[in-house]
XYZ file of N, CA, C and O in Angstrom:
628
model
N 32.784 40.019 31.270
C 32.371 38.918 30.127
C 33.221 38.898 29.055
O 33.228 39.755 28.558
N 33.615 37.687 28.581
C 34.252 37.372 27.423
C 33.541 37.386 26.249
O 32.497 36.996 26.426
N 33.858 38.087 25.482
C 33.021 38.117 23.954
C 33.476 36.979 23.137
O 34.711 36.805 22.751
N 32.675 36.203 22.731
C 32.903 35.011 21.597
C 33.323 35.743 20.115
O 32.469 36.859 19.844
N 34.490 35.225 19.406
C 34.731 35.720 18.171
C 33.524 35.127 17.034
O 33.609 35.610 15.879
N 32.874 34.014 17.455
C 31.976 33.104 16.597
C 30.786 34.136 16.417
O 30.118 34.437 17.343
N 30.268 34.671 15.343
C 28.849 35.054 15.141
C 27.770 33.980 15.496
O 28.213 32.773 15.412
N 26.608 34.564 16.315
C 25.789 33.752 16.410
C 25.181 32.974 15.225
O 25.145 33.761 14.130
N 24.699 31.686 15.496
C 24.011 31.009 14.161
C 25.321 30.923 13.302
O 24.836 30.785 11.911
N 26.447 30.739 13.228
C 27.563 30.608 12.246
C 27.225 29.217 11.723
O 26.849 28.234 12.579
N 27.669 29.239 10.665
C 27.446 27.849 9.709
C 28.309 26.677 10.398
O 28.326 25.508 10.275
N 29.560 27.056 11.234
C 30.240 25.973 11.769
C 29.674 25.344 12.880
O 29.843 24.286 13.316
N 28.347 25.946 13.137
C 27.695 25.384 14.402
C 26.914 24.074 13.932
O 26.421 23.313 14.675
N 26.632 24.292 12.640
C 25.889 23.189 12.068
C 26.563 22.005 11.531
O 27.601 22.073 10.863
N 26.395 20.812 12.190
C 27.345 19.857 11.715
C 26.530 18.563 11.209
O 25.241 18.518 11.445
N 27.011 17.662 10.613
C 26.379 16.670 9.867
C 25.694 15.675 10.869
O 26.560 15.022 11.618
N 24.558 15.410 11.019
C 24.035 14.802 12.261
C 23.951 13.227 11.885
O 23.691 12.391 12.624
N 24.443 12.953 10.541
C 24.623 11.522 10.242
C 26.027 11.012 10.160
O 26.588 10.081 9.251
N 27.005 11.870 10.699
C 28.579 11.574 10.731
C 28.619 10.339 10.962
O 28.126 9.532 11.901
N 29.573 9.422 10.475
C 29.939 8.121 10.743
C 30.771 8.133 12.044
O 30.664 7.011 12.753
N 31.087 9.252 12.857
C 31.883 9.247 13.958
C 30.760 9.358 15.286
O 31.089 8.820 16.171
N 29.399 9.446 14.875
C 28.487 9.176 15.907
C 28.149 7.830 16.155
O 28.029 7.069 15.133
N 27.512 7.495 17.299
C 27.242 6.120 17.684
C 25.954 5.848 16.640
O 25.430 6.554 16.283
N 26.037 4.557 16.369
C 24.903 3.760 15.514
C 23.433 4.169 16.033
O 22.789 4.330 15.459
N 23.479 4.068 17.446
C 22.022 4.320 18.036
C 21.538 5.697 17.716
O 20.488 6.065 17.401
N 22.690 6.635 17.706
C 22.316 8.112 17.370
C 21.984 8.276 15.924
O 20.761 8.888 15.834
N 22.693 7.759 15.100
C 22.481 7.912 13.465
C 20.721 7.014 13.357
O 20.269 7.453 12.392
N 20.546 6.074 13.801
C 19.427 5.306 13.851
C 18.118 6.354 14.457
O 17.133 6.495 13.526
N 18.470 7.185 15.404
C 17.388 8.050 15.770
C 17.399 9.210 14.894
O 16.246 9.666 14.808
N 18.458 9.710 14.428
C 18.600 10.916 13.313
C 17.477 10.459 12.266
O 16.550 11.301 11.775
N 17.831 9.223 11.541
C 16.675 8.702 10.491
C 15.313 8.402 10.905
O 14.523 9.015 10.205
N 15.168 7.987 12.166
C 13.671 7.938 12.587
C 13.232 9.221 12.540
O 11.946 9.614 12.349
N 13.929 10.143 12.988
C 13.626 11.574 13.291
C 13.200 12.308 11.938
O 12.071 13.001 11.747
N 14.006 12.109 10.914
C 13.709 12.424 9.610
C 12.617 11.776 8.988
O 11.404 12.614 8.280
N 12.201 10.600 9.289
C 11.075 9.894 8.875
C 9.817 10.639 9.516
O 8.724 10.804 8.763
N 10.020 10.659 10.838
C 8.494 11.255 11.579
C 8.409 12.594 11.039
O 7.387 13.096 11.074
N 9.489 13.440 10.941
C 9.263 14.936 10.526
C 8.328 14.783 9.262
O 7.803 15.801 9.114
N 9.045 13.965 8.203
C 8.574 14.113 6.829
C 7.163 13.785 6.898
O 6.058 14.182 6.286
N 6.861 12.805 7.816
C 5.280 12.589 8.096
C 4.428 13.446 8.617
O 3.364 13.820 8.128
N 4.914 13.970 9.703
C 4.252 15.183 10.529
C 4.049 16.344 9.603
O 2.979 16.971 9.631
N 4.997 16.918 8.934
C 5.026 17.828 7.908
C 4.089 17.666 6.781
O 3.164 18.415 6.706
N 4.205 16.266 6.460
C 3.277 16.158 5.305
C 1.887 16.294 5.740
O 0.853 16.678 4.698
N 1.517 15.654 6.822
C 0.167 15.504 7.198
C -0.277 17.062 7.671
O -1.363 17.429 7.185
N 0.768 18.060 7.904
C 0.340 19.289 8.221
C -0.048 20.182 6.876
O -1.087 20.838 6.835
N 0.765 19.662 5.791
C 0.474 20.342 4.453
C -0.895 19.693 3.757
O -1.409 20.616 3.310
N -1.172 18.652 4.152
C -2.400 17.937 3.822
C -3.674 18.814 4.473
O -4.631 18.945 3.742
N -3.412 19.037 5.841
C -4.622 19.898 6.392
C -4.667 21.372 5.689
O -5.791 21.555 5.725
N -3.785 21.859 5.356
C -3.951 23.421 4.763
C -4.272 22.928 3.493
O -4.956 23.855 2.871
N -4.028 21.962 2.767
C -4.440 21.912 1.197
C -5.833 21.511 0.909
O -6.499 21.724 0.376
N -6.096 20.714 2.006
C -7.551 20.037 1.915
C -8.432 20.383 3.334
O -8.382 19.628 3.984
N -8.696 21.638 3.567
C -9.526 22.097 4.678
C -10.666 21.335 4.795
O -11.400 21.136 5.850
N -11.437 20.953 3.830
C -12.612 20.160 3.748
C -12.567 19.041 4.465
O -13.485 18.380 4.788
N -11.351 18.305 4.565
C -11.152 17.005 5.257
C -11.396 17.135 6.539
O -12.027 16.124 7.436
N -11.348 18.419 7.262
C -11.986 18.606 8.657
C -13.451 18.611 8.679
O -13.957 18.048 9.735
N -14.010 18.912 7.608
C -15.577 19.026 7.822
C -15.923 17.364 7.684
O -16.743 17.024 8.354
N -15.390 16.746 6.979
C -15.587 15.023 6.686
C -15.175 14.522 8.099
O -16.063 13.422 8.582
N -13.974 14.781 8.422
C -13.454 14.016 9.546
C -14.439 14.174 10.966
O -14.632 13.559 11.679
N -14.821 15.410 11.224
C -15.411 16.070 12.401
C -17.037 16.133 12.215
O -17.656 16.977 12.866
N -17.494 15.958 11.103
C -18.956 16.005 10.504
C -19.517 17.326 10.964
O -20.272 17.583 11.531
N -18.656 18.352 10.213
C -19.121 19.840 10.399
C -19.930 19.677 8.991
O -19.624 19.667 7.999
N -21.191 20.055 9.261
C -21.857 20.130 8.155
C -21.934 21.687 7.664
O -21.976 22.680 8.242
N -21.221 21.579 6.137
C -21.031 22.894 5.773
C -22.406 23.559 5.081
O -22.737 23.899 3.951
N -23.299 23.783 6.153
C -24.622 24.441 5.722
C -24.419 25.899 5.770
O -25.404 26.625 5.426
N -23.406 26.585 6.232
C -23.345 28.047 6.322
C -21.875 28.114 6.087
O -21.067 27.312 6.113
N -21.671 29.498 5.689
C -20.203 30.040 5.207
C -19.479 30.156 6.753
O -18.522 29.606 6.853
N -20.080 30.239 7.860
C -19.424 30.247 8.994
C -18.796 28.790 9.403
O -17.693 28.817 10.041
N -19.629 27.702 9.078
C -19.034 26.339 9.277
C -18.039 26.064 8.246
O -16.959 25.526 8.770
N -18.049 26.501 6.932
C -16.835 26.591 6.194
C -15.571 27.323 6.847
O -14.426 26.649 6.533
N -15.787 28.447 7.136
C -14.740 29.084 7.884
C -14.026 28.417 9.035
O -13.099 28.297 9.030
N -15.116 27.858 9.779
C -14.628 27.036 11.092
C -13.475 25.990 10.655
O -12.635 25.667 11.237
N -14.179 25.212 9.524
C -13.279 23.804 9.251
C -12.071 24.483 8.770
O -11.062 23.741 9.046
N -11.938 25.667 8.023
C -10.465 25.993 7.345
C -9.905 26.486 8.940
O -8.489 26.462 8.489
N -10.157 27.181 9.710
C -9.603 27.626 10.762
C -9.153 26.437 11.537
O -7.911 26.273 12.174
N -10.082 25.384 11.825
C -9.452 24.137 12.542
C -8.432 23.373 11.657
O -7.506 22.788 12.395
N -8.409 23.481 10.373
C -7.393 22.775 9.724
C -6.030 23.481 9.700
O -4.930 22.893 9.896
N -6.193 24.800 9.997
C -5.002 25.545 10.082
C -4.350 25.205 11.402
O -3.184 25.081 11.540
N -5.092 25.357 12.525
C -4.295 24.829 13.657
C -4.087 23.677 13.834
O -3.097 23.039 14.644
N -4.707 22.462 13.317
C -4.234 21.219 13.174
C -2.976 21.428 12.090
O -2.016 20.503 12.800
N -2.737 21.887 11.370
C -1.585 21.769 10.875
C -0.443 22.594 11.355
O 0.644 22.128 11.389
N -0.860 23.517 12.263
C 0.507 24.143 12.925
C 0.914 23.043 14.363
O 2.019 23.057 14.335
N -0.180 22.491 14.651
C 0.233 21.770 15.754
C 0.853 20.363 15.347
O 1.703 19.878 15.716
N 0.756 20.105 14.057
C 1.527 18.835 13.384
C 3.054 19.385 12.892
O 3.760 18.625 12.987
N 3.076 20.656 12.464
C 4.544 20.759 11.624
C 5.315 21.522 12.870
O 6.570 21.130 12.701
N 4.968 22.147 13.949
C 5.904 22.704 14.905
C 6.835 21.842 15.639
O 7.942 21.853 15.711
N 6.231 20.796 16.032
C 7.199 19.666 16.758
C 8.395 19.156 16.035
O 9.484 19.208 16.430
N 8.095 18.829 14.850
C 9.463 18.076 13.684
C 10.369 19.521 13.782
O 11.427 19.143 13.534
N 9.757 20.531 13.544
C 10.791 21.727 13.361
C 11.777 21.988 14.546
O 12.963 22.037 14.282
N 11.091 21.647 15.929
C 12.103 21.823 17.010
C 12.896 20.417 16.986
O 14.289 20.566 17.570
N 12.409 19.272 16.563
C 13.175 18.327 16.695
C 14.453 18.494 15.789
O 15.751 17.966 15.958
N 14.159 18.908 14.437
C 15.017 18.968 13.477
C 16.211 19.864 13.722
O 17.595 19.987 13.625
N 15.684 21.072 14.594
C 16.743 22.445 14.937
C 17.639 21.633 16.253
O 18.770 21.860 16.044
N 16.961 20.781 17.021
C 17.741 20.007 18.067
C 19.138 19.456 17.535
O 20.182 19.156 17.868
N 18.466 18.443 16.542
C 19.326 17.510 15.771
C 20.359 18.423 15.066
O 21.525 18.059 15.181
N 20.085 19.304 14.469
C 20.914 20.263 13.760
C 22.235 20.703 14.690
O 23.187 20.973 14.224
N 21.904 20.931 15.738
C 22.834 21.429 16.704
C 23.236 20.285 17.418
O 23.951 20.603 18.585
N 23.070 19.172 17.211
C 23.724 17.880 17.769
C 23.042 17.852 19.374
O 24.084 17.430 20.387
N 22.034 18.262 19.652
C 21.283 18.014 20.972
C 20.368 17.108 20.833
O 19.119 17.099 20.948
N 21.064 15.729 20.716
C 20.176 14.565 20.840
C 19.152 14.282 21.917
O 18.262 13.831 21.564
N 19.757 14.428 23.065
C 18.803 14.120 24.219
C 17.438 15.383 24.273
O 16.549 14.734 24.539
N 17.834 16.428 24.057
C 16.788 17.409 23.613
C 15.772 17.036 22.744
O 14.678 16.967 22.615
N 16.349 16.513 21.574
C 15.483 15.908 20.498
C 14.818 14.629 20.768
O 13.466 14.624 20.649
N 15.396 13.731 21.900
C 14.423 12.835 22.447
C 13.331 13.138 23.223
O 12.480 12.634 23.054
N 13.591 14.271 23.980
C 12.557 14.664 24.912
C 11.647 15.553 24.103
O 10.379 15.468 24.328
N 11.903 16.173 23.002
C 10.742 16.542 22.129
C 10.004 15.571 21.388
O 8.821 15.942 21.276
N 10.718 14.546 21.054
C 9.876 13.312 20.460
C 8.804 12.982 21.607
O 7.574 12.535 21.319
N 9.201 12.835 22.919
C 8.223 12.374 23.894
C 7.019 13.385 24.122
O 6.006 13.079 24.099
N 7.402 14.590 23.871
C 6.531 15.660 24.065
C 5.533 15.506 22.783
O 4.130 15.487 22.910
N 5.950 15.318 21.617
C 5.409 15.028 20.340
C 4.511 14.051 20.400
O 3.389 13.983 20.140
N 4.849 12.821 21.051
C 4.115 11.662 21.192
C 3.053 12.072 22.106
O 1.834 11.612 21.717
N 3.148 12.791 23.192
C 2.121 12.959 24.223
C 1.162 13.987 23.668
O -0.036 13.698 23.634
N 1.771 15.263 23.072
C 0.713 16.354 22.858
C 0.145 16.241 21.504
O -0.739 17.018 21.262
N 0.901 15.413 20.610
C 0.387 15.498 19.235
C -0.418 14.231 18.971
O -1.423 14.343 18.719
N 0.353 13.279 19.176
C -0.320 11.887 18.785
C -1.288 11.270 19.691
O -2.429 10.861 19.466
N -1.153 11.582 21.014
C -2.053 11.113 21.913
C -3.347 11.824 22.177
O -4.250 11.272 22.246
N -2.953 13.172 22.037
C -4.048 14.043 22.029
C -5.092 13.957 20.673
O -6.313 13.731 20.972
N -4.240 13.673 19.784
C -5.307 13.395 18.268
C -5.867 12.159 18.549
O -7.106 11.951 17.737
N -5.319 11.203 19.144
C -6.212 9.774 19.206
C -7.380 10.327 20.048
O -8.276 9.601 19.862
N -7.175 11.012 21.009
C -8.230 11.165 22.222
C -9.440 12.124 21.538
O -10.426 11.672 21.250
N -9.044 12.897 20.548
C -9.798 13.904 19.796
C -10.627 12.988 18.818
O -11.954 13.096 18.873
N -9.925 12.238 18.010
C -10.574 11.234 16.966
C -11.403 10.330 17.803
O -12.398 10.197 17.383
N -11.209 9.739 18.921
C -12.024 8.925 19.685
C -13.266 9.447 20.256
O -14.341 8.915 20.287
N -13.030 10.933 20.800
C -14.114 11.300 21.187
C -15.129 12.290 20.441
O -16.328 12.278 20.578
N -14.477 12.997 19.239
C -15.285 13.688 18.380
C -15.728 13.527 16.981
O -16.410 13.933 16.327
N -15.032 12.104 16.418
C -15.533 11.954 15.271
C -16.350 10.881 15.477
O -16.228 10.090 16.140
N -17.498 11.235 14.681
C -18.514 10.316 14.949
C -18.423 8.938 14.230
O -17.938 8.934 13.290
N -18.982 8.042 14.840
C -18.890 6.718 14.598
C -17.561 6.128 14.309
O -16.853 5.480 13.422
N -16.369 6.838 15.210
C -15.031 6.224 14.933
C -14.883 4.902 15.345
O -15.488 4.579 16.585
N -14.223 4.186 14.627
C -13.852 2.807 14.872
C -12.605 2.639 15.138
O -11.632 3.655 15.483
N -12.041 1.161 15.496
C -10.627 1.086 15.893
C -9.589 1.332 14.720
O -8.616 2.055 15.113
N -10.191 1.440 13.189
C -9.257 1.813 12.103
C -8.937 3.262 12.320
O -7.924 3.720 12.098
N -9.940 4.009 12.701
C -9.628 5.680 12.921
C -8.724 5.855 13.871
O -7.941 6.720 13.454
N -8.676 5.082 15.218
C -7.609 5.385 15.816
C -6.420 4.589 15.756
O -5.292 5.315 15.791
N -6.347 3.400 15.218
C -5.116 2.996 14.842
C -4.274 3.500 13.707
O -3.219 3.363 13.465
N -4.899 4.508 12.941
C -4.173 5.160 11.914
C -3.300 6.092 12.446
O -2.271 6.555 11.597
N -3.262 6.178 13.641
C -2.204 7.111 14.229
C -0.903 6.333 14.433
O 0.126 6.738 14.796
N -0.921 4.891 14.472
C 0.301 4.173 14.933
C 1.517 4.241 13.933
O 2.588 4.547 14.431
N 1.224 4.330 12.435
C 2.519 4.751 11.727
C 3.194 6.144 12.122
O 4.510 6.186 11.789
N 2.406 6.892 12.617
C 2.996 8.312 13.209
C 3.785 7.930 14.237
O 5.097 8.770 14.301
N 3.510 7.055 15.152
C 4.074 6.970 16.504
C 5.170 6.189 16.426
O 6.344 6.438 17.302
N 5.406 5.278 15.569
C 6.465 4.287 15.381
C 7.762 4.994 15.283
O 8.683 4.735 16.245
N 8.065 5.894 14.247
C 9.447 6.503 14.374
C 9.618 7.323 15.385
O 10.792 7.629 15.912
N 8.694 7.948 15.902
C 8.840 8.888 17.034
C 9.185 7.909 18.362
O 10.200 8.519 18.972
N 8.601 7.112 18.492
C 9.085 6.029 19.389
C 10.525 5.528 19.403
O 11.314 5.663 20.267
N 10.890 5.076 18.039
C 12.193 4.657 17.867
C 13.163 5.761 17.878
O 14.235 5.700 18.766
N 12.995 6.858 17.668
C 13.769 7.954 17.712
C 14.139 8.639 19.113
O 15.167 8.601 19.789
N 12.909 8.513 19.972
C 13.093 9.057 21.267
C 13.888 7.820 22.134
O 14.552 8.294 22.958
N 13.537 6.652 21.720
C 14.434 5.510 22.501
C 15.827 5.785 22.065
O 16.607 5.696 23.170
N 16.268 5.861 20.955
C 17.582 5.860 20.408
C 18.335 7.245 20.957
O 19.442 6.931 21.466
N 17.585 7.921 21.224
C 18.193 9.636 21.835
C 18.298 9.396 23.465
O 19.083 10.168 23.805
N 17.020 8.775 24.052
C 17.368 8.905 25.568
C 17.968 7.658 25.743
O 18.067 7.687 27.506
N 18.341 6.691 25.270
C 18.856 5.516 25.867
C 20.447 5.912 26.394
O 20.973 6.354 25.660
N 20.759 5.547 27.437
C 22.076 6.018 27.712
C 23.133 5.082 26.969
O 23.093 4.013 26.642
N 24.264 5.780 26.597
C 25.116 5.201 25.662
C 26.261 4.828 26.619
O 26.617 5.505 27.608
N 27.035 3.989 26.387
C 28.173 3.421 27.219
C 29.240 4.481 26.929
O 29.573 4.873 25.797
N 30.065 4.874 27.880
C 31.169 5.627 27.531
C 32.300 4.946 27.143
O 33.508 5.813 26.668
N 32.473 3.523 27.079
C 33.453 2.768 27.013
C 33.270 2.431 25.345
O 32.053 1.798 25.328
N 34.193 2.689 24.686
C 34.197 2.265 23.132
C 34.704 1.163 22.881
O 35.974 0.729 23.222
């Protein structure tokens, strides 16, 4: 086996994902990825900063210390589930693996947004259309980025 002289994770492997040499559709996907990552990481921080929001959302009655601990644990799991996918997307983009980032966006759309809509519709008491539609602003940049990264590009420039 031939050994590489480049150290693992060298800074030369990280390139500018917004370089003008990239196709316009990839740059649009990168910007949409940055927006969706900011939104998902922000909502993850919200769940950690305000665990009582889980009590209100899911009508967990804070009648005991166990219920309050449960809402804090629930909010941590919710935060981890919201923060991990954009980290993988940003890592894929930093290594210019745009198709992989597109697949990560699809997985995020299905496992984070769709599951969240299902949970809100099923377990939040008196959930209305507004409660379900609040997930659309999170889905829009994810759909745009996935489309931009997974749409075949022409080889002829």
